[in-house]
Short mmCIF file of C-alpha atoms in Angstrom, two decimals:
data_model
loop_
_atom_site.label_atom_id
_atom_site.label_comp_id
_atom_site.label_asym_id
_atom_site.label_seq_id
_atom_site.Cartn_x
_atom_site.Cartn_y
_atom_site.Cartn_z
CA MET A 1 -22.91 -47.48 8.51
CA GLU A 2 -22.17 -43.77 8.58
CA LEU A 3 -24.46 -41.85 10.92
CA SER A 4 -23.64 -38.45 9.43
CA TYR A 5 -21.84 -37.10 6.38
CA ILE A 6 -22.05 -34.38 3.75
CA PRO A 7 -24.01 -35.75 0.80
CA SER A 8 -22.93 -35.01 -2.75
CA PRO A 9 -25.53 -33.78 -5.24
CA SER A 10 -26.81 -36.46 -7.57
CA ARG A 11 -25.93 -34.22 -10.49
CA GLY A 12 -24.28 -30.88 -10.99
CA VAL A 13 -26.48 -29.61 -13.82
CA LEU A 14 -30.19 -29.01 -14.30
CA TYR A 15 -31.84 -28.41 -17.65
CA LEU A 16 -34.31 -25.62 -18.32
CA GLY A 17 -35.53 -27.01 -21.61
CA PRO A 18 -32.40 -27.16 -23.79
CA ILE A 19 -30.52 -24.72 -21.53
CA PRO A 20 -28.14 -26.32 -18.99
CA LEU A 21 -27.96 -24.68 -15.55
CA ARG A 22 -24.67 -25.75 -13.99
CA GLY A 23 -24.02 -25.46 -10.27
CA TYR A 24 -20.32 -24.75 -10.84
CA ALA A 25 -21.09 -21.77 -13.08
CA PHE A 26 -23.69 -20.41 -10.65
CA CYS A 27 -21.17 -20.47 -7.79
CA ILE A 28 -18.63 -18.54 -9.88
CA ILE A 29 -21.22 -15.96 -10.97
CA ILE A 30 -22.57 -15.43 -7.44
CA GLY A 31 -19.00 -15.05 -6.16
CA VAL A 32 -18.26 -12.36 -8.76
CA PHE A 33 -21.38 -10.39 -7.79
CA VAL A 34 -20.47 -10.56 -4.10
CA ALA A 35 -16.91 -9.40 -4.82
CA VAL A 36 -18.11 -6.43 -6.90
CA TRP A 37 -20.80 -5.47 -4.35
CA LEU A 38 -18.43 -5.48 -1.37
CA GLY A 39 -15.61 -3.91 -3.37
CA ASN A 40 -17.92 -1.07 -4.39
CA LYS A 41 -18.89 -0.37 -0.75
CA ARG A 42 -15.23 -0.33 0.31
CA TRP A 43 -14.25 1.84 -2.66
CA ILE A 44 -16.90 4.45 -1.84
CA ALA A 45 -15.76 4.44 1.80
CA ARG A 46 -12.23 5.20 0.58
CA GLY A 47 -13.51 8.20 -1.40
CA GLY A 48 -14.19 6.67 -4.80
CA ARG A 49 -17.21 6.89 -7.09
CA THR A 50 -20.09 4.43 -7.24
CA GLY A 51 -19.73 2.05 -10.17
CA THR A 52 -15.97 2.33 -10.58
CA VAL A 53 -15.33 -1.16 -9.16
CA ALA A 54 -17.87 -2.70 -11.57
CA ASP A 55 -16.39 -0.82 -14.54
CA ILE A 56 -12.93 -2.17 -13.81
CA ALA A 57 -14.33 -5.64 -13.06
CA VAL A 58 -15.53 -5.75 -16.67
CA TRP A 59 -11.84 -6.01 -17.53
CA ALA A 60 -10.69 -8.07 -14.56
CA VAL A 61 -13.25 -10.90 -14.62
CA PRO A 62 -12.76 -12.09 -18.23
CA PHE A 63 -8.98 -11.90 -17.82
CA GLY A 64 -9.28 -13.82 -14.56
CA LEU A 65 -11.36 -16.60 -16.09
CA VAL A 66 -8.89 -17.00 -18.95
CA GLY A 67 -5.94 -16.94 -16.55
CA GLY A 68 -7.52 -19.47 -14.22
CA ARG A 69 -8.25 -21.86 -17.06
CA LEU A 70 -4.78 -21.45 -18.58
CA TYR A 71 -3.09 -22.25 -15.28
CA HIS A 72 -5.22 -25.37 -14.84
CA VAL A 73 -4.69 -26.63 -18.40
CA ILE A 74 -0.93 -25.96 -18.32
CA THR A 75 -0.34 -27.60 -14.93
CA ASP A 76 -2.66 -30.56 -15.72
CA TYR A 77 -1.98 -30.80 -19.45
CA GLU A 78 -2.12 -34.62 -19.40
CA LEU A 79 -5.88 -34.39 -18.77
CA TYR A 80 -6.35 -32.84 -22.21
CA PHE A 81 -3.37 -33.66 -24.41
CA SER A 82 -2.29 -37.18 -23.44
CA PRO A 83 -3.20 -40.21 -25.59
CA GLY A 84 -6.91 -40.98 -25.49
CA ARG A 85 -7.84 -37.49 -24.33
CA ASP A 86 -9.79 -34.89 -26.31
CA TRP A 87 -8.03 -31.50 -26.37
CA VAL A 88 -11.41 -29.81 -26.95
CA ASP A 89 -12.19 -30.54 -23.28
CA ALA A 90 -9.66 -27.85 -22.37
CA PHE A 91 -12.30 -25.27 -23.29
CA LYS A 92 -15.08 -26.82 -21.18
CA VAL A 93 -14.75 -24.48 -18.21
CA TRP A 94 -18.16 -25.50 -16.88
CA GLU A 95 -16.81 -28.95 -16.05
CA GLY A 96 -14.46 -27.42 -13.47
CA GLY A 97 -10.82 -26.52 -13.50
CA LEU A 98 -9.89 -22.92 -12.66
CA GLY A 99 -6.53 -22.32 -11.03
CA ILE A 100 -6.74 -19.44 -8.55
CA TRP A 101 -3.09 -18.54 -9.14
CA GLY A 102 -3.68 -17.89 -12.83
CA ALA A 103 -7.02 -16.21 -12.16
CA ILE A 104 -5.49 -13.69 -9.76
CA ALA A 105 -2.43 -13.05 -11.94
CA LEU A 106 -4.24 -12.44 -15.21
CA GLY A 107 -7.22 -10.87 -13.43
CA ALA A 108 -4.82 -8.33 -11.93
CA LEU A 109 -3.58 -7.52 -15.43
CA GLY A 110 -7.13 -6.89 -16.59
CA ALA A 111 -7.82 -4.75 -13.51
CA TRP A 112 -4.63 -2.77 -14.18
CA ILE A 113 -5.80 -2.01 -17.71
CA GLY A 114 -9.21 -0.87 -16.46
CA ALA A 115 -7.71 1.19 -13.63
CA ARG A 116 -5.18 2.83 -15.93
CA ARG A 117 -7.93 3.89 -18.33
CA ARG A 118 -9.62 5.74 -15.44
CA GLY A 119 -6.44 7.15 -13.91
CA ILE A 120 -6.89 5.13 -10.71
CA PRO A 121 -3.96 3.75 -8.65
CA MET A 122 -4.03 -0.02 -8.97
CA PRO A 123 -2.86 -0.70 -5.36
CA ALA A 124 -5.80 1.26 -3.93
CA TYR A 125 -8.25 -0.66 -6.11
CA ALA A 126 -6.67 -3.98 -5.09
CA ASP A 127 -7.03 -3.09 -1.41
CA ALA A 128 -10.72 -2.30 -1.89
CA VAL A 129 -11.60 -5.57 -3.63
CA ALA A 130 -9.36 -7.94 -1.63
CA PRO A 131 -11.96 -9.14 0.95
CA GLY A 132 -14.56 -9.51 -1.79
CA ILE A 133 -12.24 -11.76 -3.77
CA ALA A 134 -11.79 -13.98 -0.71
CA PHE A 135 -15.57 -14.22 -0.25
CA ALA A 136 -15.92 -15.00 -3.97
CA GLN A 137 -13.45 -17.86 -3.57
CA ALA A 138 -15.42 -19.16 -0.59
CA ILE A 139 -18.57 -19.27 -2.70
CA GLY A 140 -16.82 -20.58 -5.80
CA ARG A 141 -15.42 -23.60 -3.92
CA TRP A 142 -18.96 -24.95 -3.62
CA GLY A 143 -18.83 -25.45 -7.37
CA ASN A 144 -16.37 -28.28 -6.65
CA TRP A 145 -19.03 -29.85 -4.43
CA PHE A 146 -21.49 -29.85 -7.33
CA ASN A 147 -18.87 -31.55 -9.52
CA GLN A 148 -17.77 -34.03 -6.81
CA GLU A 149 -14.12 -33.03 -7.17
CA LEU A 150 -11.08 -31.82 -5.23
CA TYR A 151 -11.75 -33.82 -2.08
CA GLY A 152 -9.14 -35.05 0.41
CA ARG A 153 -8.07 -38.32 1.95
CA GLU A 154 -10.51 -41.01 3.01
CA THR A 155 -11.95 -40.42 6.46
CA HIS A 156 -14.86 -41.32 8.73
CA VAL A 157 -15.28 -38.02 10.55
CA PRO A 158 -18.93 -36.89 10.98
CA TRP A 159 -18.47 -34.19 8.34
CA ALA A 160 -16.98 -36.54 5.73
CA LEU A 161 -17.95 -35.92 2.11
CA HIS A 162 -19.79 -38.82 0.49
CA ILE A 163 -18.56 -39.25 -3.08
CA THR A 164 -20.99 -41.27 -5.18
CA SER A 165 -19.66 -40.78 -8.71
CA SER A 166 -17.19 -43.22 -10.27
CA GLU A 167 -16.44 -41.10 -13.34
CA GLY A 168 -12.95 -39.79 -14.06
CA GLY A 169 -11.23 -42.31 -11.83
CA ARG A 170 -13.23 -41.46 -8.71
CA VAL A 171 -13.74 -44.15 -6.10
CA PRO A 172 -17.04 -43.82 -4.21
CA GLY A 173 -16.54 -43.43 -0.48
CA TYR A 174 -16.13 -40.93 2.35
CA TYR A 175 -13.43 -38.28 2.12
CA HIS A 176 -12.26 -35.06 3.75
CA PRO A 177 -14.32 -32.18 2.25
CA THR A 178 -11.34 -30.01 1.32
CA PHE A 179 -13.65 -27.77 -0.71
CA LEU A 180 -15.44 -26.94 2.56
CA TYR A 181 -12.18 -26.41 4.45
CA GLU A 182 -10.98 -23.93 1.85
CA SER A 183 -14.36 -22.20 1.69
CA LEU A 184 -14.34 -21.61 5.45
CA TRP A 185 -10.70 -20.55 5.35
CA CYS A 186 -11.46 -17.94 2.67
CA VAL A 187 -14.27 -16.51 4.82
CA GLY A 188 -11.77 -16.18 7.66
CA VAL A 189 -9.25 -14.50 5.35
CA ALA A 190 -11.86 -11.97 4.22
CA LEU A 191 -12.78 -11.11 7.81
CA LEU A 192 -9.09 -10.82 8.73
CA VAL A 193 -8.41 -8.36 5.92
CA ILE A 194 -11.47 -6.25 6.81
CA TRP A 195 -10.40 -6.11 10.47
CA ALA A 196 -6.74 -5.37 9.74
CA ASP A 197 -7.65 -2.68 7.22
CA ARG A 198 -9.83 -0.88 9.77
CA ARG A 199 -7.33 -1.34 12.59
CA PHE A 200 -4.12 -0.39 10.78
CA LYS A 201 -5.41 1.71 7.84
CA LEU A 202 -3.66 -0.45 5.26
CA GLY A 203 -2.85 1.22 1.96
CA HIS A 204 -0.75 1.01 -1.20
CA GLY A 205 -1.70 -2.62 -1.84
CA ARG A 206 -0.94 -4.00 1.63
CA ALA A 207 -4.52 -5.15 2.30
CA PHE A 208 -4.39 -7.15 -0.92
CA ALA A 209 -0.98 -8.56 -0.01
CA LEU A 210 -2.35 -9.62 3.39
CA TYR A 211 -5.19 -11.44 1.64
CA VAL A 212 -2.70 -13.24 -0.61
CA ALA A 213 -0.41 -14.23 2.28
CA ALA A 214 -3.26 -15.45 4.49
CA TYR A 215 -4.82 -17.43 1.67
CA CYS A 216 -1.51 -19.12 0.87
CA VAL A 217 -1.17 -20.34 4.47
CA GLY A 218 -4.52 -22.10 4.30
CA ARG A 219 -4.06 -23.34 0.76
CA GLY A 220 -0.78 -24.98 1.77
CA TRP A 221 -2.21 -27.38 4.37
CA ILE A 222 -5.46 -27.95 2.46
CA GLU A 223 -3.57 -28.79 -0.72
CA TYR A 224 -1.48 -31.29 1.23
CA MET A 225 -4.68 -33.20 2.12
CA ARG A 226 -5.93 -33.61 -1.45
CA VAL A 227 -5.65 -36.95 -3.25
CA ASP A 228 -6.38 -35.94 -6.85
CA ASP A 229 -3.55 -36.34 -9.35
CA ALA A 230 -0.99 -33.54 -9.35
CA HIS A 231 2.62 -32.89 -10.30
CA HIS A 232 5.08 -33.26 -7.41
CA ILE A 233 8.42 -31.51 -6.87
CA LEU A 234 10.67 -32.80 -4.07
CA GLY A 235 7.73 -34.62 -2.54
CA LEU A 236 5.37 -31.62 -2.51
CA ARG A 237 2.49 -30.90 -4.85
CA LEU A 238 3.07 -28.11 -7.37
CA ASN A 239 0.39 -25.93 -5.77
CA ASP A 240 2.12 -26.26 -2.40
CA TRP A 241 5.30 -24.83 -3.89
CA THR A 242 3.29 -22.09 -5.56
CA ALA A 243 1.66 -21.22 -2.22
CA ILE A 244 5.05 -21.05 -0.48
CA ILE A 245 6.61 -18.80 -3.11
CA VAL A 246 3.60 -16.47 -3.38
CA PHE A 247 3.38 -16.25 0.43
CA LEU A 248 7.01 -15.12 0.66
CA LEU A 249 6.50 -12.55 -2.09
CA ALA A 250 3.37 -11.16 -0.39
CA VAL A 251 5.06 -10.83 3.01
CA THR A 252 8.10 -9.18 1.41
CA TYR A 253 5.82 -6.69 -0.33
CA ILE A 254 4.06 -5.81 2.95
CA VAL A 255 7.38 -5.15 4.73
CA VAL A 256 9.01 -3.16 1.91
CA SER A 257 5.86 -1.20 1.05
CA SER A 258 5.22 -0.18 4.66
CA ARG A 259 8.73 1.29 4.83
CA LEU A 260 8.73 3.04 1.47
CA ARG A 261 5.11 4.23 1.43
CA PRO A 262 3.63 4.28 4.94
CA GLY A 263 0.04 5.25 5.53
CA ARG A 264 -2.78 5.17 3.03
CA GLU A 265 -3.54 6.94 -0.24
CA ALA A 266 -5.17 10.34 0.36
CA VAL A 267 -6.98 10.30 -3.01
CA VAL A 268 -8.05 7.07 -4.73
CA GLU A 269 -9.99 8.52 -7.66
CA PRO A 270 -9.28 11.77 -9.54
CA GLY A 271 -11.86 14.49 -9.07
CA VAL A 272 -13.45 12.98 -5.98
CA SER A 273 -13.02 14.62 -2.57
CA ASP A 274 -12.34 12.25 0.30
CA GLY A 275 -12.10 14.70 3.18
CA SER A 276 -8.32 14.55 3.29
CA ALA A 277 -6.02 17.16 4.77
CA ASP A 278 -5.39 18.66 1.33
CA ASP A 279 -9.11 19.14 0.75
CA THR A 280 -9.49 20.71 4.19
CA GLU A 281 -6.66 23.17 3.50
CA ALA A 282 -8.19 24.09 0.14
CA ALA A 283 -11.55 24.74 1.76
CA ALA A 284 -9.94 26.85 4.49
CA GLU A 285 -8.10 28.89 1.86
CA ALA A 286 -11.36 29.50 0.02
CA VAL A 287 -12.98 30.66 3.25
CA ASP A 288 -10.06 33.00 3.93
CA LYS A 289 -10.41 34.51 0.46
CA SER A 290 -14.12 34.94 1.01
CA GLU A 291 -13.49 36.67 4.34
CA ASP A 292 -10.90 38.95 2.68
CA LYS A 293 -13.46 39.97 0.08
CA SER A 294 -16.05 40.66 2.77
CA GLU A 295 -13.62 42.85 4.68
CA ALA A 296 -12.76 44.79 1.51
CA LYS A 297 -16.44 45.38 0.77
CA ALA A 298 -16.98 46.59 4.34
CA GLU A 299 -14.10 49.06 4.04
CA ILE A 300 -15.45 50.44 0.76
CA LYS A 301 -18.92 50.87 2.26
CA ALA A 302 -17.40 52.68 5.26
CA GLU A 303 -15.50 55.07 2.98
CA ILE A 304 -18.63 55.82 0.93
CA LYS A 305 -20.62 56.47 4.09
CA ALA A 306 -17.92 58.79 5.47
CA GLU A 307 -17.85 60.80 2.23
CA ALA A 308 -21.67 61.06 2.30
CA ASP A 309 -21.57 62.33 5.89
CA VAL A 310 -18.99 65.00 4.98
CA ALA A 311 -21.10 66.13 2.01
CA ALA A 312 -24.21 66.32 4.21
CA GLU A 313 -22.39 68.40 6.85
CA ALA A 314 -21.13 70.80 4.16
CA GLU A 315 -24.65 71.20 2.77
CA VAL A 316 -26.07 71.94 6.21
CA LYS A 317 -23.30 74.50 6.84
CA ASP A 318 -24.03 76.29 3.53
CA GLU A 319 -27.74 76.48 4.30
CA THR A 320 -27.00 77.91 7.76
CA GLU A 321 -24.70 80.60 6.37
CA SER A 322 -27.25 81.51 3.72
CA ALA A 323 -30.00 81.92 6.32
CA THR A 324 -27.73 84.12 8.50
CA LYS A 325 -26.99 86.48 5.60
CA LYS A 326 -30.69 86.90 4.79
CA SER A 327 -31.52 87.78 8.37
#
């Protein structure tokens, strides 16, 4: 008898009349709101306008959802297109199945389109939203808990996940809660990126690259623990290979970018002052011009006053001479 464990919900959907309220969908939606909220705060702190992050997210989120679903369907095509399967299930996103690799890749394309329409540098935007994306992933992973999916090997640790469903080939029992491991890891990644960004003033996409690299490290060992069906290459799950390759690309980007473009962007959004050196110089120049104008006005006033004094002295002299002649 297990003294302690993480219980699974009896069902992942509630019905409000005919309307289904799915736990998986709620986790995704809440994660998106958190990402946009935090991204907006970081964007404003970098010198951007309020609302810009949300405007670009309108492009990024739909692209990300499509990309995440495509990656899942392509890499697990046998779940939808093998004999006895219904290909229509490939469109049932609410039943789970979003690959983060595809979500980030296609979501980045959508964000690039939105950023380009506003004349905003994509790397700066990516840096602003990186921690928020990690927090969104941490929240989104709880959707797997509602669906009783993506758990690890069987275990009897006190925090074991109790799987009760036998649908889809599941075997009821106690397993490693890999959804929880990844959720906690993503929180750590978000905090790491926030700290590193403040400490080292990361710019030109390096904060986002750090998020990607750190996430890949955690995803590698967590993926290795999972027992759900997956394609294997040379003994490793496909997602492990993906994590390794993406990690190397992210680290390479950080190294090359820091050499080619050190520092941080001075301006992240056109027409918005961020207190940079250029803005300070412009303000100083304006003050200098203002002082020059003041000096010129003072000189003119002095000349006018001098001419008035000369005219007054001449008038007094004429009156004196006139009085002398009369006497």
